[in-house]
PDB file of C-alpha atoms and ligand atoms in Angstrom:
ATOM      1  CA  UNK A  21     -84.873  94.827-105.665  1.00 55.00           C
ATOM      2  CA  UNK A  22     -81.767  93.707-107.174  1.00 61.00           C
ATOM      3  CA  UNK A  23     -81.296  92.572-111.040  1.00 70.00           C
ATOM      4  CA  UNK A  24     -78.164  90.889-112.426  1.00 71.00           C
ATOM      5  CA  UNK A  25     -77.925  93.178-116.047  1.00 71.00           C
ATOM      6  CA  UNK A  26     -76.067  91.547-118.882  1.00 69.00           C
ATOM      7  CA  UNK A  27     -74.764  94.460-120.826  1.00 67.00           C
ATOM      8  CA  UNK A  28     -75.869  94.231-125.096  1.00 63.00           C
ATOM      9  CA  UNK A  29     -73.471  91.654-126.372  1.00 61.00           C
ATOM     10  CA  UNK A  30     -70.397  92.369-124.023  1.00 60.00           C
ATOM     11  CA  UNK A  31     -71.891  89.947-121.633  1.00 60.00           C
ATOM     12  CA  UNK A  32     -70.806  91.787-118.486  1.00 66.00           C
ATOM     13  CA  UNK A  33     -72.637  91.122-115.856  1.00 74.00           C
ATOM     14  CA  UNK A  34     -73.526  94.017-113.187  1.00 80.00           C
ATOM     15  CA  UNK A  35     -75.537  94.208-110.151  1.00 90.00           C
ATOM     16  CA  UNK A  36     -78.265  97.288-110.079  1.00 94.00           C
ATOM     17  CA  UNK A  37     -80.835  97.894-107.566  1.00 94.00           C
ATOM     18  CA  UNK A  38     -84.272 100.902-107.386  1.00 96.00           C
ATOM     19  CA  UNK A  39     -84.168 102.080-104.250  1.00 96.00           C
ATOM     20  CA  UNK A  40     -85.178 105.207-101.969  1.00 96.00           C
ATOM     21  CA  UNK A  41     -82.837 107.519-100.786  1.00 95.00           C
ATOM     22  CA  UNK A  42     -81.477 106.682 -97.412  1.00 96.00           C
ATOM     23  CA  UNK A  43     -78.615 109.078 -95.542  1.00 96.00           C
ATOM     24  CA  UNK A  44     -75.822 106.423 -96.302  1.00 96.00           C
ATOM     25  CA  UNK A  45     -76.177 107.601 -99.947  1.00 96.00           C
ATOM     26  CA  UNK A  46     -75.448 111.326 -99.533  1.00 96.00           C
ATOM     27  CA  UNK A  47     -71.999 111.305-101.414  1.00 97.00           C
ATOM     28  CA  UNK A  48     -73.691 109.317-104.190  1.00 97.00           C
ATOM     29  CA  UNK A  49     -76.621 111.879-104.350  1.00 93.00           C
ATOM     30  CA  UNK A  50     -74.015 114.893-104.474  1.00 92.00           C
ATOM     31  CA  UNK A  51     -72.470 113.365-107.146  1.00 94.00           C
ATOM     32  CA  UNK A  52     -75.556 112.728-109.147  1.00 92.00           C
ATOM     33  CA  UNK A  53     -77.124 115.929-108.479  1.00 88.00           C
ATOM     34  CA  UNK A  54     -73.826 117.793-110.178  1.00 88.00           C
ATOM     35  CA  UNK A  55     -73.862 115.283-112.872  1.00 89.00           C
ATOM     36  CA  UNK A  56     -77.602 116.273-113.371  1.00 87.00           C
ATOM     37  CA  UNK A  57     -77.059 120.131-113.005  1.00 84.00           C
ATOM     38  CA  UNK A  58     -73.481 120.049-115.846  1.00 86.00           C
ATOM     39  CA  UNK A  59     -76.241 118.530-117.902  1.00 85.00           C
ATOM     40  CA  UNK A  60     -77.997 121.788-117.774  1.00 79.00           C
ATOM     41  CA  UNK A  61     -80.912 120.049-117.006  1.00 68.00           C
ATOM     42  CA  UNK A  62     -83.594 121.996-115.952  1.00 61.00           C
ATOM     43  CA  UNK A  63     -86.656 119.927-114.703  1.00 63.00           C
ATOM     44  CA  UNK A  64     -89.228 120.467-112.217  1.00 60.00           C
ATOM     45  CA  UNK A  65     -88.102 117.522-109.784  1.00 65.00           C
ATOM     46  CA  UNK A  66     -84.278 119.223-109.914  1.00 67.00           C
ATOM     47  CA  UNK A  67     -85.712 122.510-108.573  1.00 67.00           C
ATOM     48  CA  UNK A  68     -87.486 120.281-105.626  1.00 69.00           C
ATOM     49  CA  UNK A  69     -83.749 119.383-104.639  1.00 69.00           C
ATOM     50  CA  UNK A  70     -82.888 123.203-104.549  1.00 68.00           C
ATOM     51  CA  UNK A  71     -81.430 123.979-100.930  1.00 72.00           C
ATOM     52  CA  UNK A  72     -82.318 121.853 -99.235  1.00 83.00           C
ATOM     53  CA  UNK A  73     -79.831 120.070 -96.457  1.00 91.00           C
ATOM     54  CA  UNK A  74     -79.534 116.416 -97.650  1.00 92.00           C
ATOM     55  CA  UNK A  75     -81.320 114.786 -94.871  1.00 94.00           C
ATOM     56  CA  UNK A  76     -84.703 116.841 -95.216  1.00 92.00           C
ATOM     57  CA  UNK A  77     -84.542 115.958 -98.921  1.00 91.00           C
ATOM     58  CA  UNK A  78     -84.665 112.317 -97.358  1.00 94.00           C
ATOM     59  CA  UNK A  79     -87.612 113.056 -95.249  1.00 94.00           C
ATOM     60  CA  UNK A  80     -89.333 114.899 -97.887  1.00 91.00           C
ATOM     61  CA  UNK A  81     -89.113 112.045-100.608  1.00 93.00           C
ATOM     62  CA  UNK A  82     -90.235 109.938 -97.794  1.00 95.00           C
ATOM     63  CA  UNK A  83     -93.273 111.882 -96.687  1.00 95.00           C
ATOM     64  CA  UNK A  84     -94.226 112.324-100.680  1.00 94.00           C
ATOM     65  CA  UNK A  85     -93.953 108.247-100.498  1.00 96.00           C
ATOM     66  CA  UNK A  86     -97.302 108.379 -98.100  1.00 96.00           C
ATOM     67  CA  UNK A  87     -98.597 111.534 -99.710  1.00 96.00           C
ATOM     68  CA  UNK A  88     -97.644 114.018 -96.452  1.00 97.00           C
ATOM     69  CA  UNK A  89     -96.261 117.393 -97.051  1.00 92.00           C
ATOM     70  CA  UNK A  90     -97.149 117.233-100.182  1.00 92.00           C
ATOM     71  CA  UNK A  91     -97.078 120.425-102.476  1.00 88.00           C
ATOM     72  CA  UNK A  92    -100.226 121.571-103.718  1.00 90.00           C
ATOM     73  CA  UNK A  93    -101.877 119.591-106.428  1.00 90.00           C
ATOM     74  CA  UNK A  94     -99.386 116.347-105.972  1.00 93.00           C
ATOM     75  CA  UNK A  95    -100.722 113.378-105.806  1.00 97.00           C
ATOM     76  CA  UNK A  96     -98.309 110.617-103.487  1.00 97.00           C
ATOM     77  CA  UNK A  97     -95.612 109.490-105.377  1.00 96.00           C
ATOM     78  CA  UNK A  98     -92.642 107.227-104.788  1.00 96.00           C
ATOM     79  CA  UNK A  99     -89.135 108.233-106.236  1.00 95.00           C
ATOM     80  CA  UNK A 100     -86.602 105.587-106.500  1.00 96.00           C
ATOM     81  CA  UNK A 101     -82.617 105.679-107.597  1.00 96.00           C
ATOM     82  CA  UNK A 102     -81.349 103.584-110.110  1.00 97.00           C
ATOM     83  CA  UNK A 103     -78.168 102.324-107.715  1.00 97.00           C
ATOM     84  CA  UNK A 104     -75.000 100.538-109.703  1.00 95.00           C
ATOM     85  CA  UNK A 105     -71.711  99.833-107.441  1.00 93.00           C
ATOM     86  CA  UNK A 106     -72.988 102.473-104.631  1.00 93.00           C
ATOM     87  CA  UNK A 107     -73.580 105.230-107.697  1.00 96.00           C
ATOM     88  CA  UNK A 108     -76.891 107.153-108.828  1.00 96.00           C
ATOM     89  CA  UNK A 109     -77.563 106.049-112.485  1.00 97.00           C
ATOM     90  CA  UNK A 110     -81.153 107.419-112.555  1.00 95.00           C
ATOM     91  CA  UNK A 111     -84.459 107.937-111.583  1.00 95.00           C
ATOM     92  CA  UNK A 112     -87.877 107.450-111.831  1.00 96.00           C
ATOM     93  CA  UNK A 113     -90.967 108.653-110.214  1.00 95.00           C
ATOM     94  CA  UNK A 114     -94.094 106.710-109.281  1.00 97.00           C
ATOM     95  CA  UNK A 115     -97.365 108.536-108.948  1.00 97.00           C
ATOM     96  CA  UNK A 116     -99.341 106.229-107.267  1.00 98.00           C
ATOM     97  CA  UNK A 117    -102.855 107.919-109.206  1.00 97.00           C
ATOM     98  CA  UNK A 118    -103.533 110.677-111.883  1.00 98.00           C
ATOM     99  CA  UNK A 119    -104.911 114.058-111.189  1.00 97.00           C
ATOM    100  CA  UNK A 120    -105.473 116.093-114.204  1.00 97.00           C
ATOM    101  CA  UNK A 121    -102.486 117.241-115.105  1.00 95.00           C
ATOM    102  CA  UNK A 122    -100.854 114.188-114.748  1.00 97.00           C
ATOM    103  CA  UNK A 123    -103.955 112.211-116.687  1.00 98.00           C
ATOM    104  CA  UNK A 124    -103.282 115.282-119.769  1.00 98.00           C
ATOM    105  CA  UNK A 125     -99.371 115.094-119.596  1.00 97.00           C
ATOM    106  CA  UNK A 126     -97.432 113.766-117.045  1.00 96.00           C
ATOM    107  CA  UNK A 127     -98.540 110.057-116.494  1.00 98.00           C
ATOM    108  CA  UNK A 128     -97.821 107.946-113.686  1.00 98.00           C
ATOM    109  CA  UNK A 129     -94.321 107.002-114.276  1.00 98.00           C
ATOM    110  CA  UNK A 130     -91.538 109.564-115.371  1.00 96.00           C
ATOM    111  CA  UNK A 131     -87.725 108.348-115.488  1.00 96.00           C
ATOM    112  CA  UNK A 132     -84.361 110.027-116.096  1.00 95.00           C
ATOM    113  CA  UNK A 133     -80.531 108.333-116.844  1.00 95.00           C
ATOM    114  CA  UNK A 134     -77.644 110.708-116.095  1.00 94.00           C
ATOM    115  CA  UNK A 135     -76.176 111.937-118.992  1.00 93.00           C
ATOM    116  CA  UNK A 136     -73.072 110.339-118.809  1.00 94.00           C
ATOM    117  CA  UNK A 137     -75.078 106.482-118.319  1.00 96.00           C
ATOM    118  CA  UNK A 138     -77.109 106.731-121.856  1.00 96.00           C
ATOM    119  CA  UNK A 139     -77.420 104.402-124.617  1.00 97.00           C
ATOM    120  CA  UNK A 140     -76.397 101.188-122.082  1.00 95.00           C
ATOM    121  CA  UNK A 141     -80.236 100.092-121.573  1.00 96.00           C
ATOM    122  CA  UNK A 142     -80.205 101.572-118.474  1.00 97.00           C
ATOM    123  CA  UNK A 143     -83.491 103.622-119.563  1.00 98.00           C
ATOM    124  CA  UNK A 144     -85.353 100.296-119.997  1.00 97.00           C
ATOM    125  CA  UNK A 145     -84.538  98.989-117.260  1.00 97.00           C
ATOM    126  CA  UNK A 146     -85.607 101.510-114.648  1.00 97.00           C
ATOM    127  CA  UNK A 147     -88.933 101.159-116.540  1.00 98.00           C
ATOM    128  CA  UNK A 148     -88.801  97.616-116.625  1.00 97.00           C
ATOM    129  CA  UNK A 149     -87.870  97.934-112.348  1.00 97.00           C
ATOM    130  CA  UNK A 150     -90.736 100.660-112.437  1.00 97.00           C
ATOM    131  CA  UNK A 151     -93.256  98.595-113.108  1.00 97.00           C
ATOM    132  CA  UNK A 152     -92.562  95.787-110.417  1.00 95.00           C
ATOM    133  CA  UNK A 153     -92.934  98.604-107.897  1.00 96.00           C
ATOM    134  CA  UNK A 154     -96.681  99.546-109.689  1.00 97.00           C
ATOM    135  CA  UNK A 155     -97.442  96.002-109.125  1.00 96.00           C
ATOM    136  CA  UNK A 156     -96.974  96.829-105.404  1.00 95.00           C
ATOM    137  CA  UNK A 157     -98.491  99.748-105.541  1.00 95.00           C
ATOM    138  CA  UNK A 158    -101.546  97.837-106.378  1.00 96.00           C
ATOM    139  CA  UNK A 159    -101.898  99.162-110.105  1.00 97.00           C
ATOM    140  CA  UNK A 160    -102.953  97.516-112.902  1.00 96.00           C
ATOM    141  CA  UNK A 161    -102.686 100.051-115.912  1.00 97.00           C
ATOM    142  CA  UNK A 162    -100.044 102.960-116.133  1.00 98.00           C
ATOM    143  CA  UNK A 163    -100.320 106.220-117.980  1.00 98.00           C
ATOM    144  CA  UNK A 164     -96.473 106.250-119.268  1.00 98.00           C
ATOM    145  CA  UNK A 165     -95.832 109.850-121.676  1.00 98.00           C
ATOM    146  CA  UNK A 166     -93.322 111.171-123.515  1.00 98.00           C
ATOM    147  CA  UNK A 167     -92.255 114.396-125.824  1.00 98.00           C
ATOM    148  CA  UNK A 168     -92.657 113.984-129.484  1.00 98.00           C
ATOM    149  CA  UNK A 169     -89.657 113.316-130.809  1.00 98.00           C
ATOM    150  CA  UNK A 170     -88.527 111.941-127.578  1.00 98.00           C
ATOM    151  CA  UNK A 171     -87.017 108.411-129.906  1.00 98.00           C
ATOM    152  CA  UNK A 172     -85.304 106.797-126.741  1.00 98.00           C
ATOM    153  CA  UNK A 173     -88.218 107.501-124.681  1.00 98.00           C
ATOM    154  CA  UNK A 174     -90.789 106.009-127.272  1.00 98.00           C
ATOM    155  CA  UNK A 175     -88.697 103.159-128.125  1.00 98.00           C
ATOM    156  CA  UNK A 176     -88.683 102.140-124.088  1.00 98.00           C
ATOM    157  CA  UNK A 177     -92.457 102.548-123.584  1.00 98.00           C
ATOM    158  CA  UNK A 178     -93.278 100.543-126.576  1.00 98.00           C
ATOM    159  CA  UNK A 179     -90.404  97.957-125.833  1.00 98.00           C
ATOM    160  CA  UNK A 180     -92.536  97.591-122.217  1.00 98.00           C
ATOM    161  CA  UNK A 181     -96.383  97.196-124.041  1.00 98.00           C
ATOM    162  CA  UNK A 182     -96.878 101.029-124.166  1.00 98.00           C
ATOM    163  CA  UNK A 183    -100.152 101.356-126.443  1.00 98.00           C
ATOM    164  CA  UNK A 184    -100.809 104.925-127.790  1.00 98.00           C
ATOM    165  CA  UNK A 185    -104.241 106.703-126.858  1.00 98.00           C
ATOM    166  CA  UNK A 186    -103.408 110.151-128.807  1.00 98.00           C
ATOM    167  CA  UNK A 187    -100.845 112.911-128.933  1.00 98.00           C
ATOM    168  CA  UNK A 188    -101.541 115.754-126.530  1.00 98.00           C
ATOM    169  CA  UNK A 189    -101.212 119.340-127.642  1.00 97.00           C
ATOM    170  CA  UNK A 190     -98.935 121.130-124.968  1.00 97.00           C
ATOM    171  CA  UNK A 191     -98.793 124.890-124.181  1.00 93.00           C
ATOM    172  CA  UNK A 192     -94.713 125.658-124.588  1.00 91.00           C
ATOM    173  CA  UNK A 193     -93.561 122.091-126.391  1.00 95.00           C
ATOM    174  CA  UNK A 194     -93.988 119.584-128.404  1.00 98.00           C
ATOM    175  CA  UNK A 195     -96.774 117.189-128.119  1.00 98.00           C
ATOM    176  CA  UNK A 196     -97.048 114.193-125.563  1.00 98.00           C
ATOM    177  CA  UNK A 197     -97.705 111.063-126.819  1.00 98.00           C
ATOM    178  CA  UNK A 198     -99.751 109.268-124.175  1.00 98.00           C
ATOM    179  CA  UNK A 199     -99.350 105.445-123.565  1.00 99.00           C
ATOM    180  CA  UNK A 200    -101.025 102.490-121.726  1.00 98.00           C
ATOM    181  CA  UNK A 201     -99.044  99.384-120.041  1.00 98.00           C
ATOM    182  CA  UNK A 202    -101.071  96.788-118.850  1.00 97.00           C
ATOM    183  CA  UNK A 203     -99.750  95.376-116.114  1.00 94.00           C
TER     184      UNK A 203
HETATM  185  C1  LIG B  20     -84.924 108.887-122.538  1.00 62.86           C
HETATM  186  C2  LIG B  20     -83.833 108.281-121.669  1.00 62.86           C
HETATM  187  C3  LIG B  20     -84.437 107.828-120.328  1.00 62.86           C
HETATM  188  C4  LIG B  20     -83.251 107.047-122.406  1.00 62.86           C
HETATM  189  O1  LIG B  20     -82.338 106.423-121.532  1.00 62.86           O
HETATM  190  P1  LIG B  20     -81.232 105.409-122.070  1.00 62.86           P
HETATM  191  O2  LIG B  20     -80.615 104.761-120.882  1.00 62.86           O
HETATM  192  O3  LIG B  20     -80.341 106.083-123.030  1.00 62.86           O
HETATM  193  O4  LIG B  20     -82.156 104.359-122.853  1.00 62.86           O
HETATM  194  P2  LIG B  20     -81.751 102.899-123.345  1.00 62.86           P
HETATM  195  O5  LIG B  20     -80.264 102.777-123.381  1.00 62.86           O
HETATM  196  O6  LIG B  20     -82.518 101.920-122.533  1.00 62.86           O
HETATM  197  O7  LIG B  20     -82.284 102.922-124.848  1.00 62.86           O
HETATM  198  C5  LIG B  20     -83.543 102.409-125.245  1.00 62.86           C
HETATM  199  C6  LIG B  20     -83.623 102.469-126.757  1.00 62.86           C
HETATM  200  O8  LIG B  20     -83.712 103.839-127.174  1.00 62.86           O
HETATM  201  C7  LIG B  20     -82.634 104.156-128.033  1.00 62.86           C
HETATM  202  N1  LIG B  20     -82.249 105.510-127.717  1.00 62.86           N
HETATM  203  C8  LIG B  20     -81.920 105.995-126.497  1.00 62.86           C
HETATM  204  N2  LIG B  20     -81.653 107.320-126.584  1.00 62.86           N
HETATM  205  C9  LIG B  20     -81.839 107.650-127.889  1.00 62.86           C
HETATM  206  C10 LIG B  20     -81.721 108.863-128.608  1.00 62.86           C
HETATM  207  N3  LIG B  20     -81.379 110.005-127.999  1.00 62.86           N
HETATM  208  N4  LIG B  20     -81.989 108.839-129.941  1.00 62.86           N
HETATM  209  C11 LIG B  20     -82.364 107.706-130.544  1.00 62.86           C
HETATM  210  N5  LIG B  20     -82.490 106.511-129.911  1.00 62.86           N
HETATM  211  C12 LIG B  20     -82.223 106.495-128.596  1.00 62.86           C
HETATM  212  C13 LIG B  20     -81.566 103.140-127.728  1.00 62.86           C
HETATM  213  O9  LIG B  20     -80.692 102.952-128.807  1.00 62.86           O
HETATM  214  C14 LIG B  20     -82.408 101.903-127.454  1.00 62.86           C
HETATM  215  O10 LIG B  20     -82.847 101.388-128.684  1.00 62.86           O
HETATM  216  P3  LIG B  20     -83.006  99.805-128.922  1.00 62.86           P
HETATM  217  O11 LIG B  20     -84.085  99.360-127.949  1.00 62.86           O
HETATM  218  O12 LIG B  20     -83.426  99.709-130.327  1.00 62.86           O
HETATM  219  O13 LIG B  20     -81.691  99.197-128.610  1.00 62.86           O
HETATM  220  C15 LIG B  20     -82.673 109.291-121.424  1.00 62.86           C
HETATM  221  O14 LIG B  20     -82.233 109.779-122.654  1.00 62.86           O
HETATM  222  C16 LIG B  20     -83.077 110.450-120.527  1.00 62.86           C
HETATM  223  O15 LIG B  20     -83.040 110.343-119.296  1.00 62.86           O
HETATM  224  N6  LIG B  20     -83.454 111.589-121.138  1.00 62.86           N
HETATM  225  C17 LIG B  20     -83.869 112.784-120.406  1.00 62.86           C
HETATM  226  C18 LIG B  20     -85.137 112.574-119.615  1.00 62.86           C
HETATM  227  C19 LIG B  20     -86.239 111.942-120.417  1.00 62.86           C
HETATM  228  O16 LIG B  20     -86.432 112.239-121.586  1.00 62.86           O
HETATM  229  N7  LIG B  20     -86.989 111.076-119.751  1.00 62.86           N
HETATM  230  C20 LIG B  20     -88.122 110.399-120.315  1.00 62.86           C
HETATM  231  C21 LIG B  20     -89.325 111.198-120.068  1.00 62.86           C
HETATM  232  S1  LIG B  20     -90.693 110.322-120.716  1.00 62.86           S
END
């Protein structure tokens, strides 16, 4: 899918598109990946991308996509790229239903905007994209969570119809405060 974005009040207009990772956008995925890793980011998805050659990474995200190969206790999920002018600006992940961990703390939908691509609405928007792709899926309510304290995060999910069920207690971090979208 491809959305014209108007940029706050600078009126620039730029092209952006979710989509899966195909092998034409290796160089675009190295790039992102170091971007990701200088961040000193480290999240569970980045250690799925640990050595592994680029085009198995393909296959794998693929084969997640229809719930194949999946690791133990995953549920099928779709992971799509944030794509501006052939560049990585994000992602998100799709878990197309909730298994108890997920239902406790992770939700269905979890994003991410390179460091370097914050504070331009980009975070919204790859909910906003997020959501046309539930539609697909066939949802019609998403579990969307985020840290306590987490203000960019909160602001998007309530910006998008996120409605707070309660603040989960977490072993090694702060809270999660668990939201609804209806679709
Ligand atoms: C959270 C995250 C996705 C926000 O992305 P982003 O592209 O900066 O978000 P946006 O530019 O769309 O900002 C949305 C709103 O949050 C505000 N915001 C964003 N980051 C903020 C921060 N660190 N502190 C305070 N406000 C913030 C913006 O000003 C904007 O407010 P507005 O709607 O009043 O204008 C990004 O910081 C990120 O990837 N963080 C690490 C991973 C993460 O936390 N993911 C979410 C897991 S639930």
């Amino acid at each position: 899918m491809i959305v014209s974005f108007i940029h706050g009040q600078h009126m620039e207009k730029e092209e952006l598109r979710l989509a899966e990772l195909e092998p034409e956008h290796e160089a675009a995925f190295a790039d992102y990946l170091e971007a990701v890793r200088a961040e000193g980011d480290d999240s569970r998805w980045l250690a799925e991308y640990q050595d592994l050659p680029y085009a198995g990474m393909v296959e794998k995200l693929k084969c997640w996509k229809t719930g194949e190969k999946l690791p133990s206790d995953w549920v099928p999920a779709s992971t799509l790229f944030l794509m501006r002018e052939g560049k990585i600006v994000g992602q998100v992940s799709i878990r197309h239903e909730l298994n108890d961990f997920l239902r406790r703390i992770g939700g269905h939908i979890g994003y991410y905007i390179r460091a370097d691509q914050r504070m331009k609405g980009y975070g919204g928007l790859i909910l906003k994209l997020a959501m046309e792709e539930v539609r697909r899926i066939g949802l019609n309510r998403v579990l969307v969570t985020c840290d306590e304290g987490n203000i960019g995060s909160q602001k998007i999910i309530e910006k998008h119809g996120g409605v707070l069920e309660n603040m989960e207690p977490t072993e090694d971090g702060p809270p999660k405060r668990r939201y609804w979208i209806e679709l």
